[in-house]
Amino acid sequence: MSSRTNRWRKTVSLEQINNLNKRFRQLSSNKETLSREDLASIPDLDNNPIRLQIINAFFDKRNLSQSEVGIVQEIGFEEFLMVLTHFQPAAMDITEDNREKLRRTKLRFLFNMHDTDGNGIITLEEYRQAVEELLSKAGTIAPETVKAIADAAMLDVASTTRGKMEPDEFYEGITFEHFLQILKTLDIETTMHVRFLNLDTANMRCGK
Amino acid sequence: MLVGATSHSPTGSRGFMERGFLLLVVLMFLEGTVFPLGAASSPDINNYTFPKKAFPVLSLDYGHIQMPFEISLWVLLASLMKLGFHLIPRLSGIVPESCLLIVVGLLVGGLIKLAGEEVPPVLDSKLFFLCLLPPIILDAGYFLPIRPFMENIGTILMFAVIGTLWNAFFVGGLLFAVCQIEGTHLSQVELLPCLLFGSIISAVDPVAVLAVFEEIHINELLHILVFGESLLNDAVTVVLYHLFEEYSGAGEVTLMDAFLGVICFLIVSLGGVAVGAIYGILAAFTSRFTSHTRVIEPLFVFVYSYMAYLSAEMFHLSGIMALIACGAVTRPYVEANISHKSHTTIKYFLKMWSSVSETLIFIFLGVATVAGPHAWNWTFVSVTVILCLVSRVIGVVGLTFIINKFRIVKLTTKDQFIVAYGGLRGAIAFSLGYLLDKDHFPMRTMFLTAIITEIFFTVFVQGMTIKPLVDLLAVKKKQEAKRSINEEIHTQFLDHLLTGIEDICGHYGHHHWKDKLNRFNKKYIKKCLIAGERYKEPQLIAFYHKMEFKQAIELVESGGGVKMPAAMPLQVSMQNIQPKKQPPMAADRALPQFTKNREEEIRKILRSNLQKTRQRLRSYNRHTLVADPYEDGWSEYMLKKQRMIELEKKVSNYLTVPAAPSDSPTMRRARLASDPNAFYTIKAPPGNVPTIQVELASPQSPDSVNLVDEFSKKGGSSQKNTDDRKEEQGRMMKPPSAGKGGKGEEEEEEEEGENKNPGLLRCLSDPGPSNEDEEDEPFLP
């Protein structure tokens, strides 16, 4: 395993890495790399309204390394792990600084999922798209309602972050800082985690 | 009749005599009928020479109404006390209400005793368990915040079951050991009664916890932990109580009995939940058909829940768990079916009953203390108090150590302290002790004394000091902010994201099962239990509509947008977030271009009116609005008209479920035409302006008229339709005089706002238990 995986050993146990490796092999039908179709073929994901966005998140370069923007076609096991480490819980004795860093990492992941064109801002269109996806499995929804909800949400962000605005000022979109601000009550560092990546428990069940 | 007939007879003196004679006959006749009644109450009927009593004009018959009268007096006393406490400003801050009420009870009991009367056995177990306790538990169950409850269910169950068991055995066992010591004169107390006593006293009491924790506003996690524990330990208490009570006579408990006890526990708890769930589903199903008899909707919720409680008690299952299950299951489905007013009714009735119950319970505790009988034994009582405290602390610390291995959000030492310190005992323990049979348990009075002392200790000492301790330890307090739509969107988004990640990793964890349950709920259950098409409504949209509705009500309350509360300083409107479209080429526009000055003028007018519009537009009912300031006012007018229809539709939808039938054409026209911003445009449809009269006299939709009537009665003027604020502004519309019209409107609106405010505010003011943010959470979010 490369140096990156070695670094993660401190945060994810060896057993968990092995289990994930097994899962990776299973998904990629024993190939070295995973492609979109492999992920899309998981039957459980069919019911998920945001499955496309989740799948895209795995292939988004921004989640794989800090500086690049764009999409890759296939990912290796390291990249797979890298995406999954966004879902680690915070350790009990985490310092305030690290907690803040963890929050930012996780929220950055969420932000990247919404910001599909990669320009660092979630525009009204992108937000509308996100809401539409969220409601996509819920039967026939009138498009006006979707727009109304997205618009209301956007207004909320604008008003809490920018305050008073002149009629001809234009609010470009949600920047990452604004995003942090509006979601600060959600306690992301504790809610956004998948249990088996927990540091303490070593019991893992890979279904199927 | 007879007398009358004779009096009209034309004969003279003979008629007079006849009259007198007949009068006498009639009187005797009357007295003859009255006598048997009188004879019934007085046994000596052997002589007809009764002295003729005067017909009783006014008599006193206390016995006839004694029971209901005394009950009403108690309730009145309780309510007046509650009133009184809040009038004394500093007192309620220092001393929790429960303490004050116990003191009042002591005083009342003392007064009754001084008066020489026997103190009534007010905390009679039957009265307590069948009348006083259910409202409190139903209130708790109906408004239980499901999401935090379910997230922490493992921890709560650990505390409730294992913690209570530990407490019971620790206290009971050690107490027995102490009793065996020579100097205490308590050697006649055997092991099993001690264990029974331990099980009675070890249960954390939901009433006391609610009463005290309500005032300290700690964060949601701790609240739900302690409160959930107090609710769920009922099953354990019931089983232990019956087990030890049964076998105290026999003198010993074998392993077989213990095993049966465990089985019994499972049956009691799961059975209770099952009974509650069944009744809950019945209630939900019934509420599906109540669209024509909205008035009795709340009744179904109450009656079904109460019957769930009684049915569970009938089988000696856990009534409390049945009630909680019933309330929690009923709520999401019933709320989708019933009207808004029924919802408000349910909420306020539950709060009212539970509040009165709680007050009465504490007062009765005080009275029962005075009533006695007491058998004070220093050793027993003091050892009980100390042991309870010690066992609670050890139990909590030990359990947390184990629990933290499985929790993501660990419980810190501060949390543990609050959980341990918040374990208050209350009236349930007393009632259970009261239920003990005097013959089987000769030391019953000593037990009762010890229980009361423990209750007093926890409520007074722990109850009074917990608030300063919370402040001292800087424990995280409850978040007051309401949930915003962004948070809601992202919470749902996160749920789906985490489910997806779990699926990708192939790990069937919490989110996976929760998601499955949600889908099952949506597909099958909601279809059966929710009337009409509303079952298809996804949660996000329901949330959004609720917010919209609340926003509309808030705006109405604040006087139609004129006096905006300072908390909403926003002045961001749709214009600011919509990307600007390029104005079309001049050649495409058939309309004349405005000169610069004209533009400025229009813009100024627009701005001054859009100020109010903007504040109104704050409500969540936006359409895609291309607010291009260069466009002609006509299209703006059209869009606003559309929006008004939308708002009206939505607001009326949530005042009456399902959507209200359409209004009469006059009303609709009046509403549509009452657009304040159309006046300034040259192209404003001339026909509409003069015909603006808000025709409230005309028939409105039957459901919304009630709301209007309420408001109109209190608002003093009968011309306010609060369904749509815009209408009241519409009423003020006058034919425009360009440029000045804007200001005129403003002034009139201000005036309008002033008149309306006190009335509306009074009727809309919500002094009851507010900040019920939890209730907005759907069942399975």
Short mmCIF file of C-alpha atoms in Angstrom, two decimals, chain B residues 181-373:
data_model
loop_
_atom_site.label_atom_id
_atom_site.label_comp_id
_atom_site.label_asym_id
_atom_site.label_seq_id
_atom_site.Cartn_x
_atom_site.Cartn_y
_atom_site.Cartn_z
CA ILE B 181 -27.48 -4.44 62.23
CA GLU B 182 -28.21 -4.72 65.90
CA GLY B 183 -28.86 -1.20 66.99
CA THR B 184 -31.52 -0.25 64.52
CA HIS B 185 -34.50 -2.20 65.86
CA LEU B 186 -35.35 -2.98 62.31
CA SER B 187 -34.60 -6.65 62.23
CA GLN B 188 -38.17 -7.53 61.47
CA VAL B 189 -37.80 -6.13 58.00
CA GLU B 190 -37.07 -9.03 55.74
CA LEU B 191 -35.19 -9.18 52.49
CA LEU B 192 -38.09 -9.24 50.07
CA PRO B 193 -39.90 -6.25 51.48
CA CYS B 194 -36.62 -4.41 51.34
CA LEU B 195 -36.17 -5.30 47.74
CA LEU B 196 -39.72 -4.25 47.07
CA PHE B 197 -39.03 -0.96 48.72
CA GLY B 198 -35.89 -0.64 46.66
CA SER B 199 -37.76 -1.20 43.43
CA ILE B 200 -40.39 1.38 44.35
CA ILE B 201 -37.93 4.05 45.25
CA SER B 202 -35.42 3.53 42.50
CA ALA B 203 -37.52 4.55 39.54
CA VAL B 204 -36.94 8.01 38.13
CA ASP B 205 -40.25 9.80 37.95
CA PRO B 206 -41.40 11.40 34.70
CA VAL B 207 -43.62 13.97 36.36
CA ALA B 208 -40.91 15.35 38.57
CA VAL B 209 -38.35 15.27 35.78
CA LEU B 210 -40.67 17.13 33.45
CA ALA B 211 -41.51 19.69 36.05
CA VAL B 212 -37.93 20.50 36.88
CA PHE B 213 -36.24 20.08 33.53
CA GLU B 214 -38.77 22.25 31.81
CA GLU B 215 -37.42 25.19 33.64
CA ILE B 216 -33.73 24.68 33.13
CA HIS B 217 -33.67 24.41 29.35
CA ILE B 218 -30.73 22.11 28.95
CA ASN B 219 -29.71 20.75 25.60
CA GLU B 220 -31.84 18.28 23.80
CA LEU B 221 -29.60 15.28 24.30
CA LEU B 222 -29.56 15.38 28.08
CA HIS B 223 -33.23 16.19 28.24
CA ILE B 224 -34.17 13.25 26.12
CA LEU B 225 -31.85 10.93 28.02
CA VAL B 226 -33.25 11.63 31.44
CA PHE B 227 -36.80 12.00 30.26
CA GLY B 228 -36.71 8.91 28.09
CA GLU B 229 -35.30 6.94 30.95
CA SER B 230 -38.08 8.09 33.27
CA LEU B 231 -40.68 6.96 30.77
CA LEU B 232 -39.21 3.62 29.89
CA ASN B 233 -38.38 2.45 33.37
CA ASP B 234 -42.05 2.01 34.05
CA ALA B 235 -41.95 -1.50 32.66
CA VAL B 236 -39.12 -2.49 34.96
CA THR B 237 -40.85 -0.95 37.94
CA VAL B 238 -44.12 -2.71 37.19
CA VAL B 239 -42.48 -6.10 36.90
CA LEU B 240 -40.29 -5.76 39.95
CA TYR B 241 -43.16 -4.43 41.99
CA HIS B 242 -45.48 -7.28 41.14
CA LEU B 243 -42.75 -9.85 41.49
CA PHE B 244 -41.73 -8.81 44.96
CA GLU B 245 -45.24 -8.12 46.09
CA GLU B 246 -46.38 -11.56 45.07
CA TYR B 247 -43.55 -13.37 46.70
CA SER B 248 -43.18 -11.34 49.83
CA GLY B 249 -45.86 -13.51 51.31
CA ALA B 250 -44.13 -16.70 50.29
CA GLY B 251 -40.85 -15.43 51.62
CA GLU B 252 -38.54 -16.46 48.90
CA VAL B 253 -37.88 -16.03 45.24
CA THR B 254 -36.43 -18.90 43.30
CA LEU B 255 -34.41 -18.82 40.15
CA MET B 256 -37.47 -19.97 38.25
CA ASP B 257 -39.34 -16.96 39.49
CA ALA B 258 -36.53 -14.71 38.44
CA PHE B 259 -36.57 -16.24 34.98
CA LEU B 260 -40.32 -15.80 34.78
CA GLY B 261 -39.75 -12.26 35.87
CA VAL B 262 -37.53 -11.62 32.88
CA ILE B 263 -40.11 -13.09 30.53
CA CYS B 264 -42.72 -11.02 32.26
CA PHE B 265 -40.63 -7.94 31.69
CA LEU B 266 -40.43 -8.56 27.99
CA ILE B 267 -44.14 -9.15 27.77
CA VAL B 268 -44.96 -6.12 29.86
CA SER B 269 -42.84 -3.73 27.87
CA LEU B 270 -43.38 -5.07 24.38
CA GLY B 271 -47.02 -5.78 25.09
CA GLY B 272 -47.53 -2.26 26.33
CA VAL B 273 -45.92 -0.82 23.22
CA ALA B 274 -47.96 -3.13 21.01
CA VAL B 275 -51.23 -2.17 22.65
CA GLY B 276 -50.36 1.46 22.30
CA ALA B 277 -49.38 1.07 18.68
CA ILE B 278 -52.61 -0.74 17.83
CA TYR B 279 -54.74 1.95 19.36
CA GLY B 280 -52.59 4.54 17.69
CA ILE B 281 -53.18 3.05 14.29
CA LEU B 282 -56.88 2.84 15.01
CA ALA B 283 -56.92 6.48 15.91
CA ALA B 284 -55.03 7.37 12.77
CA PHE B 285 -57.38 5.33 10.67
CA THR B 286 -60.42 6.90 12.23
CA SER B 287 -59.08 10.35 11.65
CA ARG B 288 -58.99 9.62 7.97
CA PHE B 289 -62.74 9.87 7.78
CA THR B 290 -63.33 12.87 9.93
CA SER B 291 -63.36 15.45 7.21
CA HIS B 292 -67.04 16.14 7.72
CA THR B 293 -67.11 16.20 11.46
CA ARG B 294 -64.14 18.28 12.31
CA VAL B 295 -65.44 19.29 15.67
CA ILE B 296 -64.92 15.94 17.35
CA GLU B 297 -61.55 15.16 15.86
CA PRO B 298 -59.55 15.89 19.00
CA LEU B 299 -61.82 13.62 20.92
CA PHE B 300 -60.68 10.61 18.98
CA VAL B 301 -57.09 11.18 19.82
CA PHE B 302 -57.84 11.56 23.51
CA VAL B 303 -60.24 8.68 23.83
CA TYR B 304 -58.18 6.18 21.89
CA SER B 305 -55.08 7.05 23.87
CA TYR B 306 -56.88 6.78 27.17
CA MET B 307 -58.31 3.45 26.17
CA ALA B 308 -54.86 2.27 25.23
CA TYR B 309 -53.72 3.16 28.71
CA LEU B 310 -56.66 1.42 30.37
CA SER B 311 -56.34 -1.67 28.21
CA ALA B 312 -52.68 -1.96 29.06
CA GLU B 313 -53.41 -1.52 32.74
CA MET B 314 -56.08 -4.17 32.50
CA PHE B 315 -53.52 -6.77 31.54
CA HIS B 316 -50.97 -5.40 33.98
CA LEU B 317 -48.85 -4.29 31.06
CA SER B 318 -46.99 -1.04 31.18
CA GLY B 319 -49.62 1.65 30.75
CA ILE B 320 -47.08 4.38 30.39
CA MET B 321 -45.34 2.71 27.50
CA ALA B 322 -48.68 2.06 25.85
CA LEU B 323 -49.57 5.71 26.12
CA ILE B 324 -46.24 6.85 24.76
CA ALA B 325 -46.43 4.43 21.87
CA CYS B 326 -49.97 5.47 21.08
CA GLY B 327 -49.14 9.15 21.09
CA ALA B 328 -45.99 8.76 19.05
CA VAL B 329 -47.63 6.50 16.45
CA THR B 330 -50.79 8.56 16.16
CA ARG B 331 -49.22 11.88 15.69
CA PRO B 332 -47.73 11.91 12.21
CA TYR B 333 -50.78 10.41 10.58
CA VAL B 334 -53.41 12.24 12.52
CA GLU B 335 -51.73 15.54 11.92
CA ALA B 336 -51.86 15.02 8.22
CA ASN B 337 -55.57 14.33 8.41
CA ILE B 338 -57.04 16.75 10.87
CA SER B 339 -57.72 20.39 10.40
CA HIS B 340 -55.46 23.08 11.71
CA LYS B 341 -57.91 24.06 14.37
CA SER B 342 -58.22 20.53 15.66
CA HIS B 343 -54.49 20.38 15.84
CA THR B 344 -54.41 23.52 17.92
CA THR B 345 -57.19 22.14 20.09
CA ILE B 346 -55.34 18.92 20.74
CA LYS B 347 -52.19 20.77 21.56
CA TYR B 348 -53.83 23.10 24.00
CA PHE B 349 -56.05 20.58 25.65
CA LEU B 350 -53.12 18.29 26.26
CA LYS B 351 -51.04 21.09 27.66
CA MET B 352 -53.87 22.28 29.84
CA TRP B 353 -54.70 18.88 31.27
CA SER B 354 -51.14 17.89 31.86
CA SER B 355 -50.43 21.19 33.51
CA VAL B 356 -53.40 20.90 35.84
CA SER B 357 -52.58 17.29 36.58
CA GLU B 358 -49.03 18.07 37.43
CA THR B 359 -50.05 20.90 39.72
CA LEU B 360 -52.61 18.75 41.44
CA ILE B 361 -50.15 15.93 41.93
CA PHE B 362 -47.68 18.12 43.71
CA ILE B 363 -50.30 19.72 45.87
CA PHE B 364 -51.68 16.33 46.79
CA LEU B 365 -48.21 15.17 47.68
CA GLY B 366 -48.09 17.96 50.19
CA VAL B 367 -51.53 17.15 51.54
CA ALA B 368 -50.78 13.45 51.77
CA THR B 369 -47.65 14.24 53.73
CA VAL B 370 -49.70 16.06 56.31
CA ALA B 371 -52.31 13.32 56.34
CA GLY B 372 -49.80 10.74 57.42
CA PRO B 373 -49.74 8.26 59.02
#
